[in-house]
Coordinates of C-alpha atoms in Angstrom, one line a residue:
X1 CA -31.8 193.6 202.7
X2 CA -31.3 189.8 203.1
X3 CA -32.9 188.2 206.1
X4 CA -31.7 185.2 208.0
X5 CA -33.6 182.3 209.7
X6 CA -31.5 180.1 212.0
X7 CA -32.7 176.4 212.3
X8 CA -30.3 174.5 214.6
X9 CA -31.6 171.1 213.4
X10 CA -29.5 168.1 214.0
X11 CA -31.9 165.2 213.7
X12 CA -31.4 164.7 210.0
X13 CA -27.6 164.1 210.3
X14 CA -26.0 160.6 210.1
X15 CA -22.9 161.9 211.9
X16 CA -21.7 161.0 215.4
X17 CA -21.1 164.8 215.6
X18 CA -24.7 165.6 214.8
X19 CA -25.4 167.5 218.1
X20 CA -22.5 169.8 217.3
X21 CA -24.5 171.2 214.4
X22 CA -26.5 173.0 217.0
X23 CA -23.4 174.8 218.3
X24 CA -22.4 175.6 214.7
X25 CA -25.7 177.2 213.8
X26 CA -25.7 179.3 217.0
X27 CA -22.1 180.4 216.3
X28 CA -23.0 181.6 212.8
X29 CA -26.1 183.3 214.2
X30 CA -23.9 185.2 216.6
X31 CA -22.3 187.0 213.7
X32 CA -25.4 187.9 211.8
X33 CA -27.3 191.2 212.1
X34 CA -29.6 190.7 215.0
X35 CA -32.5 192.8 213.7
X36 CA -32.5 190.7 210.4
X37 CA -32.2 187.3 212.1
X38 CA -34.7 185.0 213.8
X39 CA -34.4 181.6 215.3
X40 CA -36.7 178.7 214.7
X41 CA -37.1 176.4 217.8
X42 CA -36.1 172.8 217.0
X43 CA -37.5 169.9 219.1
X44 CA -35.0 168.8 221.7
X45 CA -36.0 165.1 221.3
X46 CA -34.6 162.8 218.7
X47 CA -38.0 161.8 217.5
X48 CA -39.4 158.6 215.9
X49 CA -39.2 157.1 212.4
X50 CA -43.0 156.6 212.2
X51 CA -42.4 153.4 210.2
X52 CA -41.0 155.4 207.2
X53 CA -37.3 154.3 207.2
X54 CA -36.3 157.9 208.0
X55 CA -34.7 158.3 211.5
X56 CA -36.2 160.9 213.8
X57 CA -38.9 161.8 211.4
X58 CA -41.4 163.1 213.9
X59 CA -39.0 165.8 215.1
X60 CA -38.0 166.7 211.5
X61 CA -41.6 167.2 210.6
X62 CA -42.1 169.6 213.5
X63 CA -39.0 171.6 212.5
X64 CA -40.1 171.7 208.9
X65 CA -43.5 173.1 209.8
X66 CA -42.0 175.7 212.1
X67 CA -39.6 176.8 209.4
X68 CA -42.4 177.0 206.8
X69 CA -44.5 179.2 209.2
X70 CA -41.5 181.5 209.8
X71 CA -40.9 181.9 206.1
X72 CA -44.5 182.6 205.4
X73 CA -44.6 185.4 208.0
X74 CA -41.3 186.8 206.8
X75 CA -42.7 187.0 203.3
X76 CA -45.6 188.9 204.5
X77 CA -44.0 191.8 206.4
X78 CA -40.2 191.2 206.5
X79 CA -40.6 190.1 210.2
X80 CA -41.3 186.5 211.3
X81 CA -43.2 187.9 214.3
X82 CA -46.0 189.5 212.3
X83 CA -49.6 188.5 212.9
X84 CA -50.8 188.4 209.2
X85 CA -48.8 186.0 207.0
X86 CA -50.6 187.0 203.7
X87 CA -48.3 188.8 201.3
X88 CA -49.6 190.9 198.5
X89 CA -47.1 189.4 196.1
X90 CA -44.8 186.8 197.7
X91 CA -42.5 186.8 194.6
X92 CA -41.4 190.3 195.5
X93 CA -40.3 189.3 199.0
X94 CA -36.7 189.7 200.0
X95 CA -34.6 186.5 199.9
X96 CA -34.0 184.6 203.1
X97 CA -30.9 182.7 204.0
X98 CA -31.7 179.6 206.1
X99 CA -28.9 178.6 208.4
X100 CA -28.7 175.0 209.7
X101 CA -28.2 172.5 211.1
X102 CA -28.2 169.6 208.8
X103 CA -29.0 169.7 205.0
X104 CA -32.6 168.8 205.7
X105 CA -33.3 172.5 206.5
X106 CA -32.9 173.2 202.8
X107 CA -35.9 171.1 201.7
X108 CA -38.7 173.3 203.2
X109 CA -36.8 176.4 202.2
X110 CA -36.6 175.3 198.6
X111 CA -40.3 174.2 198.6
X112 CA -41.2 177.7 199.9
X113 CA -39.3 179.3 197.0
X114 CA -40.5 176.8 194.4
X115 CA -44.1 177.6 195.3
X116 CA -43.5 181.2 194.5
X117 CA -41.3 180.8 191.4
X118 CA -42.7 178.4 188.8
X119 CA -39.3 177.9 187.1
X120 CA -36.9 177.7 190.1
X121 CA -33.4 176.4 189.7
X122 CA -31.4 174.8 192.5
X123 CA -27.6 174.8 192.8
X124 CA -26.7 172.3 195.6
X125 CA -23.1 172.6 196.7
X126 CA -22.2 169.5 198.7
X127 CA -19.4 166.9 199.0
X128 CA -22.1 164.2 199.0
X129 CA -25.0 163.4 196.7
X130 CA -27.8 163.5 199.3
X131 CA -29.8 161.5 196.7
X132 CA -30.8 158.4 198.7
X133 CA -34.3 157.2 199.4
X134 CA -35.5 155.5 202.6
X135 CA -35.0 152.2 200.9
X136 CA -31.4 152.8 199.6
X137 CA -30.0 154.8 202.6
X138 CA -27.5 152.9 204.7
X139 CA -28.2 155.2 207.7
X140 CA -31.8 156.3 207.4
X141 CA -30.6 159.8 208.0
X142 CA -32.7 162.4 206.1
X143 CA -29.8 164.7 205.3
X144 CA -28.6 162.0 202.9
X145 CA -32.0 162.1 201.1
X146 CA -32.4 165.9 201.1
X147 CA -31.7 166.6 197.5
X148 CA -33.8 163.6 196.4
X149 CA -36.7 165.1 198.4
X150 CA -36.4 168.4 196.5
X151 CA -37.3 166.6 193.2
X152 CA -39.4 163.6 194.2
X153 CA -42.1 162.9 196.8
X154 CA -40.6 161.6 200.1
X155 CA -42.1 161.9 203.5
X156 CA -40.5 165.4 204.1
X157 CA -40.9 166.6 200.5
X158 CA -43.3 169.4 199.6
X159 CA -46.9 168.4 200.0
X160 CA -47.6 169.0 196.3
X161 CA -45.6 169.1 193.1
X162 CA -45.8 172.9 193.1
X163 CA -43.2 172.9 195.9
X164 CA -40.8 170.6 194.2
X165 CA -38.2 171.4 191.5
X166 CA -37.9 169.8 188.1
X167 CA -34.6 167.8 188.0
X168 CA -33.5 169.4 184.8
X169 CA -33.2 172.7 186.7
X170 CA -31.0 171.2 189.5
X171 CA -27.2 171.2 189.6
X172 CA -25.3 169.1 192.1
X173 CA -21.9 170.9 192.5
X174 CA -18.7 169.8 194.1
X175 CA -19.9 166.3 195.1
X176 CA -17.1 163.7 195.3
X177 CA -18.4 161.0 197.6
X178 CA -21.3 159.3 195.9
X179 CA -22.7 155.9 196.8
X180 CA -23.8 153.6 193.9
X181 CA -27.5 154.3 194.4
X182 CA -26.8 158.0 194.2
X183 CA -24.9 157.6 191.0
X184 CA -27.9 155.7 189.6
X185 CA -30.2 158.5 190.8
X186 CA -28.2 161.1 188.9
X187 CA -28.6 159.0 185.7
X188 CA -32.3 158.3 186.4
X189 CA -33.4 161.9 187.3
X190 CA -31.2 163.9 184.9
X191 CA -29.8 166.1 187.7
X192 CA -26.6 167.7 186.4
X193 CA -23.4 167.0 188.3
X194 CA -20.3 169.2 188.2
X195 CA -17.2 168.0 190.0
X196 CA -14.6 170.1 191.8
X197 CA -12.5 170.6 188.7
X198 CA -15.5 171.7 186.8
X199 CA -16.0 174.6 189.2
X200 CA -12.5 176.1 189.0
X201 CA -14.1 178.1 186.2
X202 CA -17.8 178.9 186.8
X203 CA -18.5 178.9 183.0
X204 CA -19.9 175.4 183.0
X205 CA -22.2 176.2 185.9
X206 CA -23.4 179.4 184.3
X207 CA -24.1 177.7 181.0
X208 CA -26.2 175.0 182.7
X209 CA -28.3 177.6 184.5
X210 CA -28.6 179.9 181.4
X211 CA -29.9 177.0 179.4
X212 CA -32.3 175.7 182.0
X213 CA -35.1 178.2 181.4
X214 CA -35.1 179.1 185.1
X215 CA -36.3 182.5 186.3
X216 CA -34.8 182.4 189.9
X217 CA -32.4 180.2 191.9
X218 CA -32.0 178.8 195.3
X219 CA -28.4 178.2 196.4
X220 CA -27.7 175.5 199.0
X221 CA -24.2 175.2 200.5
X222 CA -23.2 172.3 202.7
X223 CA -19.9 173.5 204.0
X224 CA -18.3 170.1 203.5
X225 CA -18.1 171.0 199.8
X226 CA -15.0 173.0 200.9
X227 CA -11.7 171.2 201.1
X228 CA -10.8 170.1 204.7
X229 CA -7.8 172.3 204.6
X230 CA -10.1 175.3 204.2
X231 CA -12.6 174.4 207.0
X232 CA -12.2 172.0 209.9
X233 CA -15.6 172.1 211.6
X234 CA -17.7 169.9 209.4
X235 CA -19.5 166.7 210.3
X236 CA -18.3 164.6 207.3
X237 CA -15.1 166.0 205.7
X238 CA -14.2 164.7 202.3
X239 CA -10.7 165.4 200.8
X240 CA -10.0 167.2 197.6
X241 CA -12.8 169.8 197.9
X242 CA -13.4 173.3 196.7
X243 CA -11.2 176.2 197.6
X244 CA -12.9 179.1 199.3
X245 CA -12.2 181.3 196.3
X246 CA -13.8 178.8 193.9
X247 CA -16.9 178.4 196.0
X248 CA -17.4 182.2 196.5
X249 CA -16.7 182.8 192.8
X250 CA -19.2 180.2 191.7
X251 CA -21.9 181.6 194.0
X252 CA -21.3 185.1 192.6
X253 CA -21.4 183.8 189.0
X254 CA -24.7 182.1 189.7
X255 CA -26.1 185.4 191.0
X256 CA -25.1 187.2 187.8
X257 CA -27.3 184.8 185.8
X258 CA -30.4 184.5 188.0
X259 CA -32.0 186.4 190.8
X260 CA -31.7 184.8 194.2
X261 CA -35.0 183.4 195.5
X262 CA -33.4 182.1 198.7
X263 CA -30.4 180.2 200.1
X264 CA -29.4 177.8 202.7
X265 CA -26.2 176.9 204.6
X266 CA -25.6 173.7 206.5
X267 CA -23.1 171.4 208.0
X268 CA -21.1 173.5 210.4
X269 CA -20.2 171.2 213.4
X270 CA -17.3 172.7 215.3
X271 CA -15.5 170.5 217.8
X272 CA -16.5 172.9 220.5
X273 CA -18.2 176.3 220.7
X274 CA -14.8 177.8 221.4
X275 CA -13.4 176.1 218.2
X276 CA -16.1 177.7 216.1
X277 CA -14.2 180.9 215.8
X278 CA -11.5 179.3 213.7
X279 CA -13.9 178.7 210.8
X280 CA -16.2 181.7 211.1
X281 CA -14.2 183.9 208.8
X282 CA -14.5 181.4 206.1
X283 CA -18.2 180.9 206.7
X284 CA -18.9 184.6 206.7
X285 CA -17.3 185.0 203.3
X286 CA -19.7 182.4 202.0
X287 CA -22.6 184.3 203.7
X288 CA -21.4 187.5 202.1
X289 CA -21.4 186.0 198.7
X290 CA -25.0 184.8 199.2
X291 CA -26.2 188.0 200.8

C-alpha cells in the first residue's frame, strides 16, 4: 500500500500566500489514511540565506534532512517510527507520496528515489519551470529552483551525483509561464517540455518515457498545473492550464509505462482552512491517480 509523508514546508515559496501552504498540507493530511501517514516537523522560523542567494536556506536544509530521515526509516520497515533504518533491499520498498508545502519538498524525495533506482525518470507537472539558479532567480525562492536542483548541484541538491537525475530522463509537463533564463535552461540541459495542448493526449509523454531507458519514475505535481477554473487554492495561479481529466489521465498513462518509485504533491494554499474543502475533491482525485 502507498504511504504518505506530509511536509508543511513554506519557506521555499516566493508567494505572499506562502504560509497558507501549511494549511493546505494539513488539509490534505486530514483526508489521508492515518495509519499510513506521518508528518515531518518543519522549522517554524523563516531561516537565513547563509550567503547562498537562496532565501530561508537554513530552515530548508533542516526540513530536507528531516524528510530524508523519515524516508529512510519508512524504506526499512514501512513505518517512519522504526528504530533500524537499514532495509534489506530499498528498491523493493513501497512508494511514498510526499505532500507539501512548496515544490522544494520534491527535491529530497527525488534524490531518495534516484539513489535507489539508477535509471530514474522524473515527470514534473507544473505551471512554472522551476529552473532558476540562485544567480538567475528574481526572488531567491528555492521553489523556483527545485527542478534545476534535481539535475544539477545546488545548495539543496543531492550531496552526490547518485541522487540526481540525468536531464534526458526528465519531462517538464504543463508549464506555461517560463522566464527567459528558464527557457535557456531547457535548451542547455535537454529537459523535455510538453505544453498543455501536448498533454490532451498522453501519447507524447508516454513516448518520451518509453524511449528514455528509465526503469522507474517519480511523478511530481504542483497543483498550479491545473487550470484556475479547476482549483482555486494555489499560490501562483496561471491561466490556460490542464483539466483535471487530462492531468489524471496523464498520471495514469505514466504509470502504465514505468513503475512508480515515489511521488510528490505541492502548491495547495487555500485562502483559509475552511476554504480548503472546496478543492479537496479535486486534490484527492490526483492523489488517487498517484496511489
